[in-house]
JSON list of C-alpha atoms in Angstrom, two decimals:
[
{"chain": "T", "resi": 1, "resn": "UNK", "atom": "CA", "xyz": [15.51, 8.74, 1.95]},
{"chain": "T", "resi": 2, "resn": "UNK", "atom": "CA", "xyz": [12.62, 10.43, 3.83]},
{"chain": "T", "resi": 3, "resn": "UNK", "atom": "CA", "xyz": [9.24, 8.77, 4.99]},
{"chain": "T", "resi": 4, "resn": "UNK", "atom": "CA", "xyz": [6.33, 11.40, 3.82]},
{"chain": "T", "resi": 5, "resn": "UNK", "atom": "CA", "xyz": [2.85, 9.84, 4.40]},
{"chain": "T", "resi": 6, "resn": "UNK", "atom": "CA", "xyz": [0.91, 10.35, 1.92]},
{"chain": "T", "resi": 7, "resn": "UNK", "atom": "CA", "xyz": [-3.26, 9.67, 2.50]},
{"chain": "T", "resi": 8, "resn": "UNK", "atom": "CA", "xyz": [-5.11, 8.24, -0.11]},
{"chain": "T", "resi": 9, "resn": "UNK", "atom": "CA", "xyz": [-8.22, 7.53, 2.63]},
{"chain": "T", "resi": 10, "resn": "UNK", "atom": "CA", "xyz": [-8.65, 8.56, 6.28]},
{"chain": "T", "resi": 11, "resn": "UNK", "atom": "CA", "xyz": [-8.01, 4.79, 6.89]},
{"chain": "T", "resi": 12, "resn": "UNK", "atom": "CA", "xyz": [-5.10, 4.06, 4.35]},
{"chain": "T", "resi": 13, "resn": "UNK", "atom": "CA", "xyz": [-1.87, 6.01, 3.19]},
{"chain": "T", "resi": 14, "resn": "UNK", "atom": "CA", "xyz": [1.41, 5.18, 1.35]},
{"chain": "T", "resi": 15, "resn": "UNK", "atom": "CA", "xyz": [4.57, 6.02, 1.21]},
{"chain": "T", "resi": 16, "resn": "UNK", "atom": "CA", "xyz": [8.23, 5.70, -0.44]},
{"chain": "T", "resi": 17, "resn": "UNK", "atom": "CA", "xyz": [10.50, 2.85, 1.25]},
{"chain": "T", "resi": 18, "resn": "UNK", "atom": "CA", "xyz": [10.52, 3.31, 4.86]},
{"chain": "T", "resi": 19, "resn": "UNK", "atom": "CA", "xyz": [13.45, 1.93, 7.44]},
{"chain": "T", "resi": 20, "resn": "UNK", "atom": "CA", "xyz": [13.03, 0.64, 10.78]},
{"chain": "T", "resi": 21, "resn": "UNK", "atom": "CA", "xyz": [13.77, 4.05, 11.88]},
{"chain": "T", "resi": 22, "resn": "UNK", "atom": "CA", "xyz": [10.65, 4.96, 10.73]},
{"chain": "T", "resi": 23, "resn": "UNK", "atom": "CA", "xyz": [8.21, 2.52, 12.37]},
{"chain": "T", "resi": 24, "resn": "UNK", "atom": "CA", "xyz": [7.58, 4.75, 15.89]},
{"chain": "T", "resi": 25, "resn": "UNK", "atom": "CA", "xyz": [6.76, 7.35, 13.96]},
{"chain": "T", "resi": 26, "resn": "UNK", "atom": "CA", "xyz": [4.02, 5.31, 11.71]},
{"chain": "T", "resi": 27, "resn": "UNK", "atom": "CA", "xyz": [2.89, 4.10, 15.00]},
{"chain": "T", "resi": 28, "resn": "UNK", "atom": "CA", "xyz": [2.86, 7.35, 16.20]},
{"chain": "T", "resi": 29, "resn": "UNK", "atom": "CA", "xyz": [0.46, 8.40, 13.81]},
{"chain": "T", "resi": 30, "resn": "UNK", "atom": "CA", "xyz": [-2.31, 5.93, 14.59]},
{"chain": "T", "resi": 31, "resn": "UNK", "atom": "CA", "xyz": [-1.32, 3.30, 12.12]},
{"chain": "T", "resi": 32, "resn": "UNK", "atom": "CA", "xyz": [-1.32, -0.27, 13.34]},
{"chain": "T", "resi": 33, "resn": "UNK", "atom": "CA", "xyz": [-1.11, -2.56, 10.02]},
{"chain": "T", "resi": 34, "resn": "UNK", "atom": "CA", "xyz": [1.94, -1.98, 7.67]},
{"chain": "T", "resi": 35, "resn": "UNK", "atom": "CA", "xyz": [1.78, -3.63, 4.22]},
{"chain": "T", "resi": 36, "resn": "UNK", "atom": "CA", "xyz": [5.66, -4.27, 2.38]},
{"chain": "T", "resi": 37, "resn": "UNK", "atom": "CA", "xyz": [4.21, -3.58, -1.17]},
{"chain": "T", "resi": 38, "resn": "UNK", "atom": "CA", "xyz": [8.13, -3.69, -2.22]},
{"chain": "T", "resi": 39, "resn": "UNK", "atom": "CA", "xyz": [10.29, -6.89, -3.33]},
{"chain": "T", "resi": 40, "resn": "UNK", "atom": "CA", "xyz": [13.05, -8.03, -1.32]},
{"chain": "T", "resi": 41, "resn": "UNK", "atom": "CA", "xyz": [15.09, -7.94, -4.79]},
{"chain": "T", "resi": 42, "resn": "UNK", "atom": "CA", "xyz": [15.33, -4.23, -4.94]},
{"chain": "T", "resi": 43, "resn": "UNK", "atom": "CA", "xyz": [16.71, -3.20, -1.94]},
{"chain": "T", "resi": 44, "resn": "UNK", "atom": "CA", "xyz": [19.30, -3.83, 0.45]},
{"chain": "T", "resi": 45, "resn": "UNK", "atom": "CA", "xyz": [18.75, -6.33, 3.91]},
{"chain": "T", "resi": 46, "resn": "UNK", "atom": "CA", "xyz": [17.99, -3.48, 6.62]},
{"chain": "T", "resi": 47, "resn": "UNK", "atom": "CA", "xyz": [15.16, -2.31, 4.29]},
{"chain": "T", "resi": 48, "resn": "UNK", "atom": "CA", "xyz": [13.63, -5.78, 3.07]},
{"chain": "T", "resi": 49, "resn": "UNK", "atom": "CA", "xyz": [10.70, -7.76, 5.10]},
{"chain": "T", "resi": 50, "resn": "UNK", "atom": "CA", "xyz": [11.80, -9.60, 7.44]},
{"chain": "T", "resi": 51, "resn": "UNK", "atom": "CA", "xyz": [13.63, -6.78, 9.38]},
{"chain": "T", "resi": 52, "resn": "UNK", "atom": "CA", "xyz": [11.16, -4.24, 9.02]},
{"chain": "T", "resi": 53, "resn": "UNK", "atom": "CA", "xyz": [8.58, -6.96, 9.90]},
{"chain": "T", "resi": 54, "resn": "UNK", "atom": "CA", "xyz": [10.64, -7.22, 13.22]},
{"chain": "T", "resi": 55, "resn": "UNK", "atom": "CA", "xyz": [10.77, -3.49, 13.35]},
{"chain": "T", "resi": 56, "resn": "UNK", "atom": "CA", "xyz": [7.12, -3.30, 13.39]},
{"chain": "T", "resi": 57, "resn": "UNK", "atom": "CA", "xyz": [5.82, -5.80, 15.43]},
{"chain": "T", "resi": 58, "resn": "UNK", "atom": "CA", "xyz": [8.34, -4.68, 18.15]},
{"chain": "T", "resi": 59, "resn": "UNK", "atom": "CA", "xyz": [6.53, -1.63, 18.15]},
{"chain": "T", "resi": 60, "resn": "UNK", "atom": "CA", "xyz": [2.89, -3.43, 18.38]},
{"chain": "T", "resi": 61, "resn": "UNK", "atom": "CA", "xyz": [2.10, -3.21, 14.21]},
{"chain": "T", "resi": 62, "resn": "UNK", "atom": "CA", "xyz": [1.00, -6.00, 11.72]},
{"chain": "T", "resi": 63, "resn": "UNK", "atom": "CA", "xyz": [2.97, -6.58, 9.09]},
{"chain": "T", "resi": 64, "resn": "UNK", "atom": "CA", "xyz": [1.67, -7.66, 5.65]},
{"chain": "T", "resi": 65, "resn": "UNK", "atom": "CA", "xyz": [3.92, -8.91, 3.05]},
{"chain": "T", "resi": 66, "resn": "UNK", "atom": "CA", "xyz": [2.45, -8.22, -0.20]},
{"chain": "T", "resi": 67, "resn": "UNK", "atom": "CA", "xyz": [5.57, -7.67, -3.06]},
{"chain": "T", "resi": 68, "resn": "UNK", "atom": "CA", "xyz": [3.83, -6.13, -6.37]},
{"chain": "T", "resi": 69, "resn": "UNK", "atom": "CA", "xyz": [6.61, -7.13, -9.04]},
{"chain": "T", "resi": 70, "resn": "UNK", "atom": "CA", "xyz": [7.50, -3.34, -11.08]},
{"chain": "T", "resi": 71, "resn": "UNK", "atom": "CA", "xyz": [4.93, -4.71, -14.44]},
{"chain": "T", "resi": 72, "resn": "UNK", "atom": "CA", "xyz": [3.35, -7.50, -12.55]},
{"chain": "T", "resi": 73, "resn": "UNK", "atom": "CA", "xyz": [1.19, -6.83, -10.52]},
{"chain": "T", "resi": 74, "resn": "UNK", "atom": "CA", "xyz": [-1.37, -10.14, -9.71]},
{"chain": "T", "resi": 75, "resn": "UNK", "atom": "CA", "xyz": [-5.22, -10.27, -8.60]},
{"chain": "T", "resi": 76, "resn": "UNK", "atom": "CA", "xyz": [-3.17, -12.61, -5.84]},
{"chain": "T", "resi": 77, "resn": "UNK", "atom": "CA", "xyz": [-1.55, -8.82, -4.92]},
{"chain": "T", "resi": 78, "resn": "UNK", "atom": "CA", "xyz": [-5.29, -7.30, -5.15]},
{"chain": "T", "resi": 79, "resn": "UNK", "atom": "CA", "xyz": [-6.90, -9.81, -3.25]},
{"chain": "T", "resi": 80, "resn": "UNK", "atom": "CA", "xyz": [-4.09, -10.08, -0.58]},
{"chain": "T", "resi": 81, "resn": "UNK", "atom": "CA", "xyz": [-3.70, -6.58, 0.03]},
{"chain": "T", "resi": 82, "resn": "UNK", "atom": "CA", "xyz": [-7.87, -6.50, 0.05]},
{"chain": "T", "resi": 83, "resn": "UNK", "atom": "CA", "xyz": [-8.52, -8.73, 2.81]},
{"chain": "T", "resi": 84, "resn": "UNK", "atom": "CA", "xyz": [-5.54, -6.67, 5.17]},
{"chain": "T", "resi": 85, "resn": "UNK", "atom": "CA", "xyz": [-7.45, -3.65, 4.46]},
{"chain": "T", "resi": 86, "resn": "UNK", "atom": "CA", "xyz": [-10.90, -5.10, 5.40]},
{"chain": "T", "resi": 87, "resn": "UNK", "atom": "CA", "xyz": [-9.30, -6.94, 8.55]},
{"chain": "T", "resi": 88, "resn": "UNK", "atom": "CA", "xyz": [-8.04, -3.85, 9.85]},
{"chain": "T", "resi": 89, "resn": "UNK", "atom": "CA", "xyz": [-11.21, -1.94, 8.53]},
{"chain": "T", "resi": 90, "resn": "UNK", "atom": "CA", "xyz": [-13.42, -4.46, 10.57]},
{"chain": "T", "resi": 91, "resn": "UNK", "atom": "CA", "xyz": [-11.03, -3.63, 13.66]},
{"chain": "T", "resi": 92, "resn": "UNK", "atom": "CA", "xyz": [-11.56, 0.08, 13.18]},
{"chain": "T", "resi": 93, "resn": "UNK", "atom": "CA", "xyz": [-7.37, 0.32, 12.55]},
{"chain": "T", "resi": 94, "resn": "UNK", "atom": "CA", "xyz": [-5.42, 2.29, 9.75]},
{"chain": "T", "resi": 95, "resn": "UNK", "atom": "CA", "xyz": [-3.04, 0.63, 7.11]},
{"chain": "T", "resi": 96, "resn": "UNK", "atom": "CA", "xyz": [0.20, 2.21, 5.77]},
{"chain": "T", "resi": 97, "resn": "UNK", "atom": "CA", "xyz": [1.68, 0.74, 2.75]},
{"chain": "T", "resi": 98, "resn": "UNK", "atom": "CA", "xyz": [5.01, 1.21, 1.58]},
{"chain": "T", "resi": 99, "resn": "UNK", "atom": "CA", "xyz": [6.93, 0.23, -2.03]},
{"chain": "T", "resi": 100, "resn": "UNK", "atom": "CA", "xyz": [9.48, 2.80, -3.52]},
{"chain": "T", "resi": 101, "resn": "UNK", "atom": "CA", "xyz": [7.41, 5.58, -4.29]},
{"chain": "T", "resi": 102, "resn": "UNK", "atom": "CA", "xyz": [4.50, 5.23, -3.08]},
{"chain": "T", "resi": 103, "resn": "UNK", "atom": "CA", "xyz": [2.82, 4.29, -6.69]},
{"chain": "T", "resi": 104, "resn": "UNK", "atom": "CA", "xyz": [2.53, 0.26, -6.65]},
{"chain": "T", "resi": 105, "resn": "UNK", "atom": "CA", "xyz": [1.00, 0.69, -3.17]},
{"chain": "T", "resi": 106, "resn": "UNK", "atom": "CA", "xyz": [-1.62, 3.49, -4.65]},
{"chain": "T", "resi": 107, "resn": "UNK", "atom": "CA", "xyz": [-2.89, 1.06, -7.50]},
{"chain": "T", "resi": 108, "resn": "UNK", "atom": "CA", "xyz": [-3.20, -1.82, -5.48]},
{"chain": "T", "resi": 109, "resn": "UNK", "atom": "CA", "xyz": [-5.08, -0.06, -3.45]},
{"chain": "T", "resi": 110, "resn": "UNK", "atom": "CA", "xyz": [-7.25, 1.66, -5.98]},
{"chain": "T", "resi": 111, "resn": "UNK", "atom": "CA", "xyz": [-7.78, -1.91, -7.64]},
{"chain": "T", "resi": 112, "resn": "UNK", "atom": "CA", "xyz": [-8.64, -3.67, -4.01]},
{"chain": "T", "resi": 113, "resn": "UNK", "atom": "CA", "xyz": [-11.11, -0.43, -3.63]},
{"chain": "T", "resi": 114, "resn": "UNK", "atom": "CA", "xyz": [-12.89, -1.09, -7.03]},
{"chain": "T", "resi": 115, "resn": "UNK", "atom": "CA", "xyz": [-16.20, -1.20, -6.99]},
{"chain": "T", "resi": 116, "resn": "UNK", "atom": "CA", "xyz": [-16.18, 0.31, -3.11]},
{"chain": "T", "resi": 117, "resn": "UNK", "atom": "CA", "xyz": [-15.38, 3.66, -4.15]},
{"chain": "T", "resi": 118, "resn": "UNK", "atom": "CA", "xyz": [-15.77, 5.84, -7.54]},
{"chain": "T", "resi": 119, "resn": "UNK", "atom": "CA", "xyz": [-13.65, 4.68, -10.01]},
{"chain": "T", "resi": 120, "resn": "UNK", "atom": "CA", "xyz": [-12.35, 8.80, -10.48]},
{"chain": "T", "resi": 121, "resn": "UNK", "atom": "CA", "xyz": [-11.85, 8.56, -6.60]},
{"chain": "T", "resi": 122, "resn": "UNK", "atom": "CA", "xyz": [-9.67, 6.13, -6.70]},
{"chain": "T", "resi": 123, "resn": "UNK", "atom": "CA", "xyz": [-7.57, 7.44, -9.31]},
{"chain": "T", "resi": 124, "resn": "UNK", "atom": "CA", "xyz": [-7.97, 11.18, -8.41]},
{"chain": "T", "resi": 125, "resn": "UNK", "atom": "CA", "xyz": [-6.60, 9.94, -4.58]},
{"chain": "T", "resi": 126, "resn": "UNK", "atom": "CA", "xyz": [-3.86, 8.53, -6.11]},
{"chain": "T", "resi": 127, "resn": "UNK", "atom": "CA", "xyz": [-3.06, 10.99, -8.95]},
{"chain": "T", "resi": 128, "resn": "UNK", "atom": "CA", "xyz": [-2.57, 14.02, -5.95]},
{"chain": "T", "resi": 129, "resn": "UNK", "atom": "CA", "xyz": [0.58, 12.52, -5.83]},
{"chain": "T", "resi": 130, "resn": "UNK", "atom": "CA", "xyz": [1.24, 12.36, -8.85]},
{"chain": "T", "resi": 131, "resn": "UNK", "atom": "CA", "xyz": [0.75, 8.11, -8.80]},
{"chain": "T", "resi": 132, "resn": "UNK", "atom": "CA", "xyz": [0.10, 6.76, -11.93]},
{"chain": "T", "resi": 133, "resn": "UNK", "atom": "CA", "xyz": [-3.46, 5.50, -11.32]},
{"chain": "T", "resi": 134, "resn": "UNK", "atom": "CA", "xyz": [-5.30, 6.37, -14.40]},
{"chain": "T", "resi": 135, "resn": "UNK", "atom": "CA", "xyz": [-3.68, 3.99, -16.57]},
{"chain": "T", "resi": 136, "resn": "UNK", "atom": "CA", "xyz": [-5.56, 1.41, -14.60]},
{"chain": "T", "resi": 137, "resn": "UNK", "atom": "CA", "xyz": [-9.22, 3.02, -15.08]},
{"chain": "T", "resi": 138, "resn": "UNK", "atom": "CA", "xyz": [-10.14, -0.14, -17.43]},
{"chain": "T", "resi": 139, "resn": "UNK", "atom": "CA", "xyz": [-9.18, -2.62, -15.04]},
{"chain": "T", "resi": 140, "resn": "UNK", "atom": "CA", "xyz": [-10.76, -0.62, -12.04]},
{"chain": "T", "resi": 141, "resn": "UNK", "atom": "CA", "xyz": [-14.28, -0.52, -14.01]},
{"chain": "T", "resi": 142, "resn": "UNK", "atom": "CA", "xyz": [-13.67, -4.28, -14.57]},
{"chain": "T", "resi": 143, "resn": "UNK", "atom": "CA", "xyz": [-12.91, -5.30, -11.44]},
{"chain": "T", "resi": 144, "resn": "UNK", "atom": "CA", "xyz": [-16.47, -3.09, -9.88]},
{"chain": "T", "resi": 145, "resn": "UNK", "atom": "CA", "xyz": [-18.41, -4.49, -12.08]},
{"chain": "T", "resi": 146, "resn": "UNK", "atom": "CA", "xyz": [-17.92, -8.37, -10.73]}
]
């Protein structure tokens, strides 16, 4: 398992599963928030919350706990994962956002950026790597529009 950073923003990339292993190097690259987009279920205890929460904070980082459920994602998940980005937007700070590819953190993203951003934006910044974004163009367009 390799951490590859993947940018979706100047202020916001993702990545596959990291381990605490990989936190000085996040750190290292200017991030100081890290969102777990990933369920405790799936993986084993070194790479659920709580220790990588421990991880990170040792090394001066928030750490957001946001789990998107593979199929059920919730506006609780958009709305939660909104308000870290605009906390550490407001504090001029970048977020990195992990699940196990990469993809539930890219459309949770996208959907907490609707209405911010171009709807094609958000799905093209995505879609680079190869995150499957575009199935969510409806609900993107939706949520802009409130």
């Amino acid at each position: 398992m390799t951490m590859e950073i993947r940018p979706l923003s100047d202020s916001y990339a993702v990545s596959p599963q990291i381990t605490a292993e990989d936190i000085p190097a996040i750190a290292g690259a200017g991030f100081s928030v890290v969102i777990c987009n990933r369920p405790d279920g799936e993986v084993a205890d070194p790479l659920r919350a709580p220790a990588l929460k421990t991880a990170a904070e040792a090394a001066g980082l928030r750490f957001v706990n946001n789990p998107v459920v593979p199929g059920g994602l919730t506006m609780e998940n958009v709305a939660l994962q909104r308000a870290a980005i605009d906390a550490a937007g407001e504090a001029g700070e970048r977020v990195f956002a992990y699940c196990a590819s990469g993809n539930r953190s890219s459309i949770v993203w996208a959907l907490a950026n609707a209405g911010r951003q171009p709807t094609d934006a958000l799905i093209d910044a995505g879609a680079q790597y190869g995150y499957q974004t575009a199935q969510f163009r409806d609900l993107i367009e939706r949520l802009a529009a409130e």
